[in-house]
XYZ file of C-alpha atoms in Angstrom:
702
model
C -78.722 212.195 102.210
C -78.741 215.856 101.291
C -77.883 216.859 104.826
C -74.348 215.346 104.555
C -71.347 215.189 102.320
C -70.962 212.061 100.201
C -67.844 210.072 99.495
C -67.608 207.209 97.029
C -66.545 203.900 98.619
C -66.050 201.692 95.685
C -69.488 200.884 94.557
C -70.963 202.135 97.762
C -71.335 205.547 99.316
C -70.437 207.122 102.699
C -72.467 209.997 104.056
C -70.558 212.515 106.335
C -72.481 214.475 109.079
C -72.072 218.184 108.649
C -72.360 218.882 112.357
C -69.904 216.323 113.653
C -68.030 215.333 110.643
C -68.695 211.584 111.428
C -69.720 209.020 108.820
C -73.430 208.414 109.490
C -74.289 206.141 106.603
C -72.365 203.517 104.612
C -74.677 202.056 102.023
C -74.679 199.957 98.811
C -77.861 199.670 96.988
C -80.650 199.207 99.705
C -78.225 197.755 102.146
C -77.391 200.111 105.079
C -74.153 199.005 106.829
C -74.452 201.545 109.799
C -77.233 202.244 112.091
C -79.838 204.813 111.228
C -79.109 208.159 112.816
C -82.859 208.491 113.225
C -82.999 205.622 115.789
C -83.738 207.355 119.233
C -80.941 205.445 121.000
C -78.398 205.989 118.370
C -76.915 209.416 119.320
C -73.916 211.412 118.022
C -71.895 210.017 120.895
C -72.071 206.690 119.128
C -71.550 207.831 115.432
C -68.784 206.048 113.585
C -65.247 207.130 114.893
C -66.508 208.613 118.054
C -65.056 207.210 121.177
C -63.544 207.449 124.682
C -60.252 207.586 126.365
C -59.226 206.760 129.981
C -55.786 207.822 131.423
C -54.077 208.293 134.714
C -55.107 212.048 134.198
C -58.707 211.444 133.621
C -61.311 210.445 130.956
C -62.401 212.102 127.765
C -64.962 211.344 125.065
C -65.006 212.655 121.560
C -67.838 213.041 118.948
C -67.929 216.430 117.496
C -64.604 217.627 115.939
C -63.142 220.970 117.271
C -61.916 221.598 113.641
C -62.093 219.635 110.403
C -61.402 219.914 106.733
C -62.830 218.026 103.755
C -61.082 217.812 100.387
C -63.733 216.674 97.919
C -61.375 216.032 94.932
C -58.937 213.947 96.989
C -61.795 212.383 99.015
C -59.914 213.120 102.213
C -61.191 214.331 105.520
C -59.101 215.435 108.496
C -60.566 215.913 112.059
C -59.001 217.258 115.282
C -60.322 216.632 118.766
C -59.247 218.177 122.106
C -58.985 215.508 124.745
C -57.010 217.551 127.266
C -59.074 216.005 130.104
C -57.113 212.876 129.544
C -53.910 214.554 128.724
C -54.343 213.780 124.846
C -55.178 215.251 121.529
C -56.542 213.142 118.618
C -56.175 213.578 114.752
C -58.310 211.404 112.528
C -57.734 211.049 108.860
C -60.032 209.406 106.324
C -59.011 208.992 102.729
C -60.513 206.865 99.987
C -58.226 205.705 97.374
C -58.990 207.034 93.846
C -58.022 203.675 92.173
C -58.861 200.927 94.657
C -61.919 202.597 96.344
C -60.602 201.710 99.833
C -61.402 203.769 102.856
C -58.308 204.240 105.043
C -58.756 205.599 108.525
C -56.060 206.559 110.893
C -56.504 207.574 114.439
C -53.516 209.325 116.207
C -53.535 210.108 120.031
C -50.799 212.349 121.147
C -49.646 213.098 124.691
C -50.090 216.752 125.190
C -49.868 216.757 129.037
C -46.272 217.663 129.242
C -45.709 214.424 131.485
C -45.916 210.767 130.862
C -49.461 209.501 130.351
C -50.671 205.925 131.047
C -53.646 205.058 128.796
C -55.969 202.371 130.383
C -59.120 202.780 128.105
C -59.256 203.513 124.329
C -62.300 202.707 122.275
C -63.597 203.692 118.837
C -67.399 203.343 117.964
C -68.218 201.269 115.023
C -72.188 201.213 114.889
C -72.830 198.575 112.489
C -76.511 197.938 111.411
C -76.710 194.748 113.338
C -80.375 194.642 114.564
C -83.628 192.859 113.862
C -86.453 195.349 112.681
C -88.315 192.393 111.155
C -87.462 189.523 108.936
C -87.924 191.173 105.472
C -86.172 194.372 106.466
C -83.370 192.620 108.215
C -82.775 190.371 105.195
C -82.853 193.352 102.658
C -81.013 196.083 104.717
C -79.270 194.843 107.783
C -75.925 193.129 108.518
C -74.370 190.623 110.959
C -71.206 192.121 112.210
C -68.582 189.459 113.077
C -65.833 191.027 115.288
C -62.391 189.453 115.887
C -60.514 191.455 118.507
C -57.318 189.652 117.677
C -54.783 192.408 118.653
C -52.741 193.467 115.719
C -54.601 191.008 113.553
C -58.085 192.449 114.496
C -60.942 192.740 112.040
C -64.711 192.981 111.546
C -66.688 191.551 108.738
C -70.125 192.949 108.071
C -72.197 190.277 106.225
C -75.681 190.962 104.672
C -78.257 189.115 106.738
C -79.305 187.411 103.568
C -76.027 185.875 103.355
C -75.703 187.011 99.731
C -74.147 190.163 98.198
C -70.971 192.173 99.004
C -69.406 192.150 102.620
C -67.862 195.105 104.162
C -64.665 194.216 105.837
C -62.508 196.206 108.275
C -58.928 195.202 108.693
C -56.564 196.618 111.315
C -53.105 197.453 109.617
C -51.489 199.633 112.455
C -51.875 199.426 116.173
C -54.216 196.750 117.763
C -57.653 196.024 118.868
C -57.391 193.888 121.994
C -61.068 193.651 122.854
C -64.513 194.940 121.916
C -67.276 196.214 124.141
C -70.924 196.911 123.521
C -73.054 199.938 124.475
C -76.776 200.510 124.463
C -77.753 196.905 125.406
C -80.277 197.232 128.113
C -84.051 197.138 128.942
C -84.795 199.993 126.617
C -83.289 198.376 123.476
C -84.256 194.771 124.542
C -83.529 191.766 122.418
C -83.787 192.941 118.824
C -80.801 195.199 119.100
C -77.200 194.169 119.031
C -76.059 197.569 120.443
C -73.168 199.780 119.598
C -69.892 197.858 118.943
C -66.776 199.597 120.305
C -63.401 198.636 119.067
C -61.179 198.669 122.045
C -57.432 199.366 121.658
C -57.482 198.433 125.342
C -60.241 198.103 127.954
C -57.801 197.712 130.979
C -59.603 200.358 133.081
C -62.833 198.405 133.101
C -61.665 194.784 132.694
C -57.976 194.083 132.740
C -58.121 190.314 132.283
C -60.516 190.326 129.446
C -59.534 188.688 126.075
C -56.399 187.249 127.727
C -55.321 190.502 129.244
C -55.684 194.165 128.389
C -52.551 196.365 127.903
C -51.648 199.660 129.289
C -50.284 202.217 126.839
C -47.622 204.523 128.033
C -46.689 207.668 126.185
C -43.940 210.072 126.868
C -44.539 213.828 126.362
C -45.214 214.375 122.585
C -45.253 210.570 121.981
C -48.353 209.265 119.972
C -50.171 206.069 119.519
C -51.813 205.234 116.097
C -54.619 202.879 115.083
C -55.286 202.440 111.419
C -57.589 200.241 109.513
C -59.023 199.783 105.972
C -62.624 199.267 104.918
C -63.305 197.578 101.550
C -65.897 195.487 99.777
C -65.457 191.774 99.432
C -67.282 189.262 97.279
C -67.470 186.591 99.980
C -65.946 185.414 103.167
C -63.045 183.599 101.481
C -61.712 186.723 99.748
C -62.019 188.660 102.960
C -60.127 186.099 104.952
C -57.392 185.862 102.260
C -56.704 189.626 103.010
C -57.476 189.738 106.638
C -55.555 186.703 107.886
C -52.270 187.209 106.449
C -51.665 183.600 105.594
C -52.400 182.502 109.207
C -54.438 179.220 109.253
C -55.564 177.005 112.011
C -56.790 173.492 111.103
C -59.422 173.693 113.887
C -60.316 175.862 116.821
C -61.437 173.046 119.116
C -60.271 169.527 119.491
C -60.507 166.657 122.005
C -57.905 166.730 124.867
C -55.727 163.818 125.263
C -52.465 162.736 123.484
C -51.310 159.577 121.661
C -51.184 157.495 124.804
C -54.185 155.306 124.571
C -56.582 157.430 126.646
C -59.104 157.699 123.790
C -58.166 161.376 123.062
C -57.873 163.092 119.664
C -54.228 162.918 118.960
C -54.616 165.169 115.908
C -54.789 168.345 117.865
C -54.755 171.730 116.241
C -52.261 172.567 113.468
C -51.163 176.206 113.006
C -49.478 177.350 109.807
C -48.524 180.694 108.289
C -47.435 182.011 111.767
C -45.143 181.101 114.704
C -46.294 180.696 118.194
C -44.850 183.217 120.599
C -46.536 182.278 123.811
C -49.464 180.210 125.043
C -50.631 181.700 128.282
C -48.589 180.024 130.886
C -51.208 179.218 133.297
C -53.586 177.708 130.677
C -50.660 175.739 129.243
C -49.757 174.365 132.690
C -53.378 173.570 133.398
C -54.135 171.741 130.153
C -50.761 170.043 129.757
C -50.187 171.606 126.407
C -47.589 170.096 124.007
C -46.294 172.091 121.058
C -44.558 170.106 118.235
C -43.054 171.100 114.891
C -45.155 169.906 112.036
C -43.851 170.637 108.542
C -43.889 174.386 107.990
C -46.163 174.896 111.040
C -46.758 173.549 114.596
C -49.227 171.126 116.096
C -50.520 171.695 119.596
C -52.206 168.966 121.716
C -53.414 169.079 125.365
C -53.523 166.344 127.875
C -56.492 167.963 129.783
C -59.424 170.137 128.801
C -59.509 173.901 128.832
C -59.302 177.146 126.999
C -55.836 178.127 125.759
C -55.032 181.746 124.849
C -52.427 181.930 122.064
C -50.141 184.670 120.896
C -49.025 184.254 117.225
C -46.931 186.269 114.896
C -47.982 186.010 111.256
C -45.161 185.059 108.961
C -46.443 187.303 106.037
C -46.107 190.590 108.017
C -44.859 189.998 111.524
C -48.088 191.331 113.045
C -49.194 189.736 116.428
C -52.535 187.860 116.543
C -54.225 186.989 119.790
C -56.765 184.235 119.941
C -57.893 181.200 121.931
C -58.436 177.495 121.240
C -60.384 174.847 123.125
C -59.479 171.413 124.145
C -62.385 169.433 125.437
C -63.234 166.127 126.891
C -64.779 163.417 124.842
C -68.582 163.631 124.368
C -69.302 160.615 126.461
C -67.226 161.929 129.331
C -69.040 165.266 129.261
C -72.449 163.671 129.296
C -71.427 161.447 132.282
C -70.125 164.471 134.243
C -73.247 166.579 133.521
C -75.498 163.524 134.472
C -73.808 163.031 137.839
C -73.966 166.922 138.539
C -77.618 167.108 137.541
C -78.541 164.095 139.679
C -76.649 165.656 142.626
C -77.455 169.253 142.332
C -80.295 169.963 139.828
C -83.162 167.843 141.134
C -85.689 169.786 143.197
C -85.274 167.359 146.095
C -86.641 169.773 148.739
C -90.133 169.958 147.122
C -92.959 167.879 148.185
C -94.319 164.957 146.304
C -93.745 164.523 142.582
C -92.646 168.213 142.260
C -89.184 166.798 143.571
C -88.791 165.208 140.296
C -88.258 168.442 138.410
C -84.762 169.497 136.988
C -84.066 173.292 137.845
C -81.238 175.778 137.510
C -78.461 175.899 139.943
C -75.866 178.371 140.980
C -72.726 176.479 140.360
C -70.670 178.722 142.944
C -72.602 177.356 145.818
C -74.637 174.330 144.591
C -77.901 176.157 145.606
C -80.784 175.521 143.382
C -82.551 178.641 142.120
C -86.284 179.125 142.507
C -87.912 180.656 139.632
C -89.792 183.275 141.542
C -92.068 183.976 138.715
C -89.146 184.418 136.166
C -90.211 182.061 133.559
C -86.655 181.274 132.037
C -85.688 179.872 135.413
C -88.845 177.630 135.649
C -88.979 174.049 136.031
C -90.337 173.533 132.543
C -89.493 175.132 129.110
C -85.730 175.101 128.341
C -85.021 172.863 131.508
C -86.820 170.179 129.561
C -83.339 169.820 127.750
C -81.718 168.210 130.864
C -84.407 165.516 130.652
C -84.096 165.043 126.879
C -80.309 164.845 127.171
C -80.419 162.226 129.933
C -83.218 160.332 128.219
C -81.268 160.115 124.886
C -78.133 159.157 126.651
C -79.896 156.347 128.457
C -81.491 155.004 125.155
C -78.324 155.425 123.124
C -76.018 153.726 125.617
C -73.947 156.764 126.291
C -73.967 156.503 130.106
C -71.554 154.464 132.208
C -72.959 151.362 133.981
C -73.135 152.903 137.444
C -75.205 155.817 136.145
C -77.902 153.815 134.205
C -80.081 152.869 137.089
C -79.861 156.244 138.897
C -80.523 158.159 135.715
C -83.516 155.837 134.880
C -85.106 156.407 138.232
C -84.664 160.242 137.943
C -86.265 160.173 134.436
C -89.304 158.093 135.842
C -89.660 160.815 138.517
C -89.279 163.540 135.954
C -91.985 161.933 133.654
C -94.355 161.785 136.588
C -93.602 165.291 137.448
C -94.290 166.423 133.905
C -97.449 164.384 133.422
C -98.769 166.028 136.678
C -97.730 169.518 136.399
C -96.532 170.454 132.850
C -98.976 168.655 130.593
C -102.747 168.909 130.667
C -105.309 166.453 129.433
C -105.366 167.791 126.019
C -101.512 167.610 125.498
C -100.972 171.336 126.003
C -97.865 172.383 127.794
C -97.292 174.695 130.631
C -93.949 176.710 131.003
C -93.556 175.813 134.692
C -95.320 174.104 137.520
C -95.923 177.278 139.453
C -97.255 179.346 136.540
C -101.154 179.538 136.357
C -103.154 176.917 134.788
C -104.005 179.545 132.114
C -100.387 179.206 130.949
C -101.058 175.810 129.322
C -100.451 175.893 125.618
C -99.454 179.628 125.595
C -95.805 178.852 124.444
C -95.621 176.526 121.397
C -91.695 176.275 121.731
C -92.221 173.840 124.598
C -94.447 171.279 122.927
C -91.830 169.725 120.401
C -89.313 169.451 123.299
C -91.866 167.539 125.522
C -92.921 165.374 122.666
C -89.365 164.439 121.894
C -88.896 163.499 125.528
C -91.799 161.069 125.549
C -91.038 159.725 121.998
C -87.435 158.724 123.175
C -88.901 157.499 126.484
C -91.169 155.161 124.610
C -87.925 153.450 123.311
C -86.828 153.059 126.872
C -90.065 151.714 128.402
C -91.742 150.200 125.403
C -94.893 151.630 126.872
C -97.332 152.613 123.987
C -98.685 155.283 126.515
C -95.498 157.253 126.087
C -95.768 157.273 122.347
C -99.474 158.202 122.453
C -98.587 161.059 124.737
C -95.890 162.329 122.350
C -98.469 162.267 119.448
C -101.073 163.963 121.605
C -98.681 166.793 122.490
C -97.858 167.398 118.760
C -101.519 167.253 117.662
C -102.575 169.838 120.429
C -99.601 172.005 119.487
C -100.913 171.931 115.860
C -104.297 173.027 117.026
C -102.632 175.910 118.932
C -100.821 177.074 115.753
C -97.652 175.120 115.575
C -97.953 174.749 111.810
C -97.654 178.476 111.469
C -94.888 178.938 114.057
C -91.097 178.178 113.745
C -90.783 176.031 116.849
C -87.245 174.510 117.553
C -87.332 170.804 116.898
C -90.841 170.659 115.318
C -89.873 169.038 112.113
C -87.359 166.742 113.797
C -89.830 165.429 116.332
C -92.476 164.765 113.660
C -90.008 162.728 111.647
C -89.063 160.754 114.617
C -92.688 160.151 115.640
C -93.495 159.060 112.003
C -90.773 156.472 112.103
C -91.867 155.080 115.509
C -95.607 154.962 114.530
C -94.809 153.232 111.279
C -92.822 150.661 113.083
C -95.354 150.110 115.888
C -97.498 147.696 114.111
C -100.634 149.058 115.725
C -103.708 149.531 113.440
C -104.271 153.233 114.122
C -100.634 154.349 114.025
C -100.446 154.298 110.140
C -103.082 157.076 109.954
C -101.318 158.996 112.734
C -98.084 158.874 110.889
C -99.814 160.251 107.761
C -101.276 163.006 109.810
C -97.858 164.070 111.093
C -96.325 163.867 107.690
C -99.144 166.155 106.341
C -98.539 168.533 109.278
C -94.861 169.089 108.259
C -95.631 169.632 104.601
C -98.663 171.986 105.381
C -96.214 173.896 107.691
C -93.594 173.990 105.054
C -96.069 175.204 102.447
C -97.283 178.002 104.799
C -93.666 179.339 105.218
C -92.919 179.045 101.503
C -95.924 181.248 100.775
C -94.663 183.819 103.261
C -91.167 184.087 101.596
C -89.205 186.582 103.534
C -92.167 187.838 105.523
C -91.579 185.650 108.497
C -93.710 186.589 111.460
C -92.057 187.799 114.594
C -91.584 185.158 117.320
C -90.085 186.060 120.794
C -87.687 188.178 118.727
C -88.618 189.929 115.460
C -85.824 187.866 113.616
C -82.988 185.542 114.605
C -80.971 182.546 114.041
C -83.374 180.258 116.093
C -86.253 181.048 113.711
C -84.158 180.483 110.514
C -82.639 177.170 111.676
C -86.120 175.737 112.415
C -87.398 177.044 109.034
C -84.460 175.258 107.150
C -85.089 172.127 109.120
C -88.804 172.322 108.367
C -88.073 172.623 104.589
C -85.505 169.762 104.794
C -88.113 167.707 106.684
C -90.706 168.318 104.133
C -88.266 167.261 101.356
C -87.171 164.058 103.258
C -90.801 163.117 103.691
C -91.959 163.886 100.175
C -88.974 164.126 97.803
C -90.491 167.421 96.364
C -87.731 169.441 94.894
C -89.508 172.747 95.766
C -88.560 172.317 99.419
C -85.028 171.577 98.581
C -84.528 174.643 96.512
C -86.226 176.771 99.222
C -83.902 175.306 101.740
C -80.926 176.207 99.624
C -81.783 179.904 99.664
C -82.711 180.037 103.458
C -79.571 178.170 104.186
C -77.499 181.457 103.185
C -79.720 183.341 105.618
C -78.725 180.771 108.315
C -75.065 180.795 107.760
C -74.824 184.630 107.808
C -75.399 184.523 111.553
C -72.093 182.650 112.153
C -68.689 184.308 111.386
C -65.272 183.029 110.301
C -63.350 184.359 113.373
C -60.230 182.170 114.289
C -61.465 181.830 117.937
C -62.923 178.703 119.576
C -65.878 180.547 121.023
C -66.800 182.306 117.827
C -65.984 180.261 114.650
C -69.312 179.422 112.907
C -71.289 180.256 116.149
C -74.399 182.198 115.460
C -74.852 185.699 117.036
C -77.153 185.827 120.100
C -76.940 188.995 122.140
C -79.520 188.699 124.929
C -79.515 185.309 126.742
C -77.228 186.279 129.568
C -80.226 188.448 130.746
C -83.085 186.138 130.214
C -81.261 182.910 131.465
C -78.353 183.988 133.582
C -78.038 184.729 137.239
C -76.398 188.157 136.458
C -79.107 189.224 134.145
C -76.593 190.798 131.798
C -77.261 191.528 128.099
C -74.478 191.225 125.656
C -73.150 188.763 122.877
C -73.350 185.283 124.264
C -70.621 183.030 122.661
C -70.972 180.166 122.344
C -74.748 179.780 122.739
C -76.281 176.372 122.760
C -78.937 177.311 120.172
C -75.994 177.667 117.777
C -76.112 173.989 117.673
C -79.366 174.382 115.642
C -77.275 175.555 112.677
C -75.259 172.376 113.098
C -78.535 170.457 113.072
C -79.506 171.949 109.681
C -75.999 171.133 108.261
C -76.038 167.666 109.440
C -79.523 167.031 107.789
C -78.549 168.432 104.484
C -79.204 165.966 101.576
C -76.427 165.335 99.028
C -77.358 168.144 96.646
C -76.542 170.697 99.415
C -74.086 168.892 101.584
C -70.381 169.317 101.249
C -67.229 168.530 103.280
C -67.195 172.137 104.278
C -70.690 172.031 105.772
C -69.877 168.753 107.624
C -66.883 170.326 108.985
C -68.738 173.546 110.049
C -71.418 171.432 111.852
C -68.645 169.796 113.937
C -66.932 172.992 114.689
C -70.084 174.428 116.083
C -70.757 171.384 118.144
C -67.209 171.326 119.482
C -67.392 175.204 120.237
C -70.294 174.600 122.697
C -68.109 172.207 124.741
C -66.614 175.499 126.197
C -69.704 175.644 128.396
C -69.018 172.536 130.451
C -66.284 171.885 133.222
C -64.691 168.653 134.215
C -66.523 168.712 137.663
C -69.832 168.657 135.783
C -70.728 172.252 136.300
C -71.745 174.422 133.254
C -72.784 177.852 132.338
C -75.852 178.981 130.464
C -74.121 182.094 129.222
C -70.554 183.270 128.460
C -71.098 186.990 127.897
C -68.320 187.811 125.524
C -67.505 191.489 125.245
C -65.062 193.120 127.605
C -67.857 195.339 128.921
C -71.506 195.927 128.315
C -72.994 199.299 129.083
C -69.820 199.939 131.187
C -70.210 196.677 133.173
C -67.239 194.316 132.803
C -67.970 190.897 131.469
C -66.139 188.455 129.247
C -66.905 185.864 131.785
C -69.231 182.830 132.305
C -72.386 183.316 134.218
C -72.458 181.050 137.321
C -76.018 179.604 136.502
C -76.189 176.103 134.911
C -79.600 176.380 133.392
C -80.477 175.593 129.655
C -77.080 174.733 128.063
C -77.647 170.900 127.974
C -79.818 171.376 124.810
C -76.436 171.430 123.039
C -75.743 167.826 124.341
C -79.299 166.725 123.614
C -79.016 167.897 119.904
C -75.629 166.267 119.604
C -77.143 162.967 120.770
C -80.125 163.369 118.518
C -77.817 163.895 115.433
C -75.812 160.768 116.412
C -79.054 158.856 116.602
C -80.862 160.178 113.753
C -78.354 161.460 111.276
C -75.192 159.321 111.876
C -73.225 162.380 113.051
C -69.941 161.965 114.476
C -68.933 162.297 118.099
C -69.949 159.049 119.917
């Protein structure tokens, strides 16, 4: 701290680097809101306020000011940068209000070229401390950065990973942020790092169609463009939104397509208040059959057909234009039927010999060609691909398939079960990630065991065969022997609860003791993680939402099985951890959806890191919310659970194709994205989870 100059930011502090003039730390107590300058991949080029410009004259980057001044008494800093390679100059002013403690930053780019300049790229670095150094450190020191690149209504909310304590909010007040990009997301930083978040005034040079279209900025000689924002502390999300949204409210971000014409659609649509609608994107409006009707002091929009609809709104409070998108999706039954038809036609490994042909595998939706794993475990015929089988199995048992699909799906499930018994499950009940992996891979990945156990538990309800139930129990027992009670496996608590119910209802003599054994396994596991507190062990990632959601579900499961209030109170605290991963952005892909910044690489065809929105494991947050008992459950938690489930409908198309990863930023490490990966792979876990919630929790959607 002694190497920099310190500014007060309300109850926090900002440290300015003496060499570059850039803020390198914003902290309050032990919480660090910016990345540590000591990180080897966090260089001066990524310090706060650094950036890049691309024009028709060339490109320029800035990091170290050519000249700068600092008035300690006025808490004001001014910096000047020479960007003549792009025909520009840049002046940056930072001022902290003496009374309100608010940091006001203003960036002014001026045309110094003596001729008109066309700006096609303009980005400012905001290196939030959004990374996972480990559970305890993440909870105590790091933040989840929720970015809304909403044009003139853009903002970022940095939320403590603990979910409690002050938030730091950035709100744009002049100019616009029309996209965000991410840098330093690659095979060096891997999956524990979000990367450097760049607020893009425009990213037209790299991705002109991203975020509904990127503008070009034209400056006459001597003319300037200004971007200004404020940073201040907020007690909670609601106080931030009251400031950032300018009175704009949307009743939902996603709704069923279909109007009041008896087609079974959701006639309520989406109501917008506090703003007037300037323009829905014409192509999307034509494609979806959008209808806009006056509704009191606002408007209500409905759509006859599914699709994403970009919207351009003007806030009534201040006249600033806000860009966002909403989703209209098909009913759940329709999506399940479409996916079932597509899976049967394209994702069964029909070319393989013998019972290997019963596997479900990824497919390139551009061509219909199935993808061979080639040793890449996340494209194997096991692991997350089990989700297709679980979804179809639950849909069959729960009567969610049309009549013409029931027999074909049952035959496919019979074939899949034979394949799994022969190639994915050994005699002890241990699970292998894929049929072509070595036999030594049995039991090495505990994640897969609850999924396989769920499949055979639900299959037992279809076949009535006690052998299916026995296999499900054997899989869980073997997983416990391999360490599942000390591992936060997705679905572990839920499958144990489901098996307890089936065993207690079976009437067989030995099943009562087996049910008691599984009950004890859940409570033993819950006690283990209660004792650890914040010191959660690293899993495939050091810390993440898909560790915390199983933890909350585990504690809820122990409470449901025992009634012990200790588990309920522990779940209450950890629920804050879980909800911190999702932000309140008014965008159909973002609202409530947990951050996940790597799965385009592991599961997609393009192998692209970068924020994935929505990601199907965000449905795990909805699972925890839907399982909350009355002391913790509210109308708000119920609504959030449904919003998350609806958001994931963006990953399916009416022809039954799907995407495993919509990589959201306009660019990642310079590569244009904001696009859906062509691989249909593991996204059907969202549908499987929704079906489980309907079946086990009485969740809406059927």
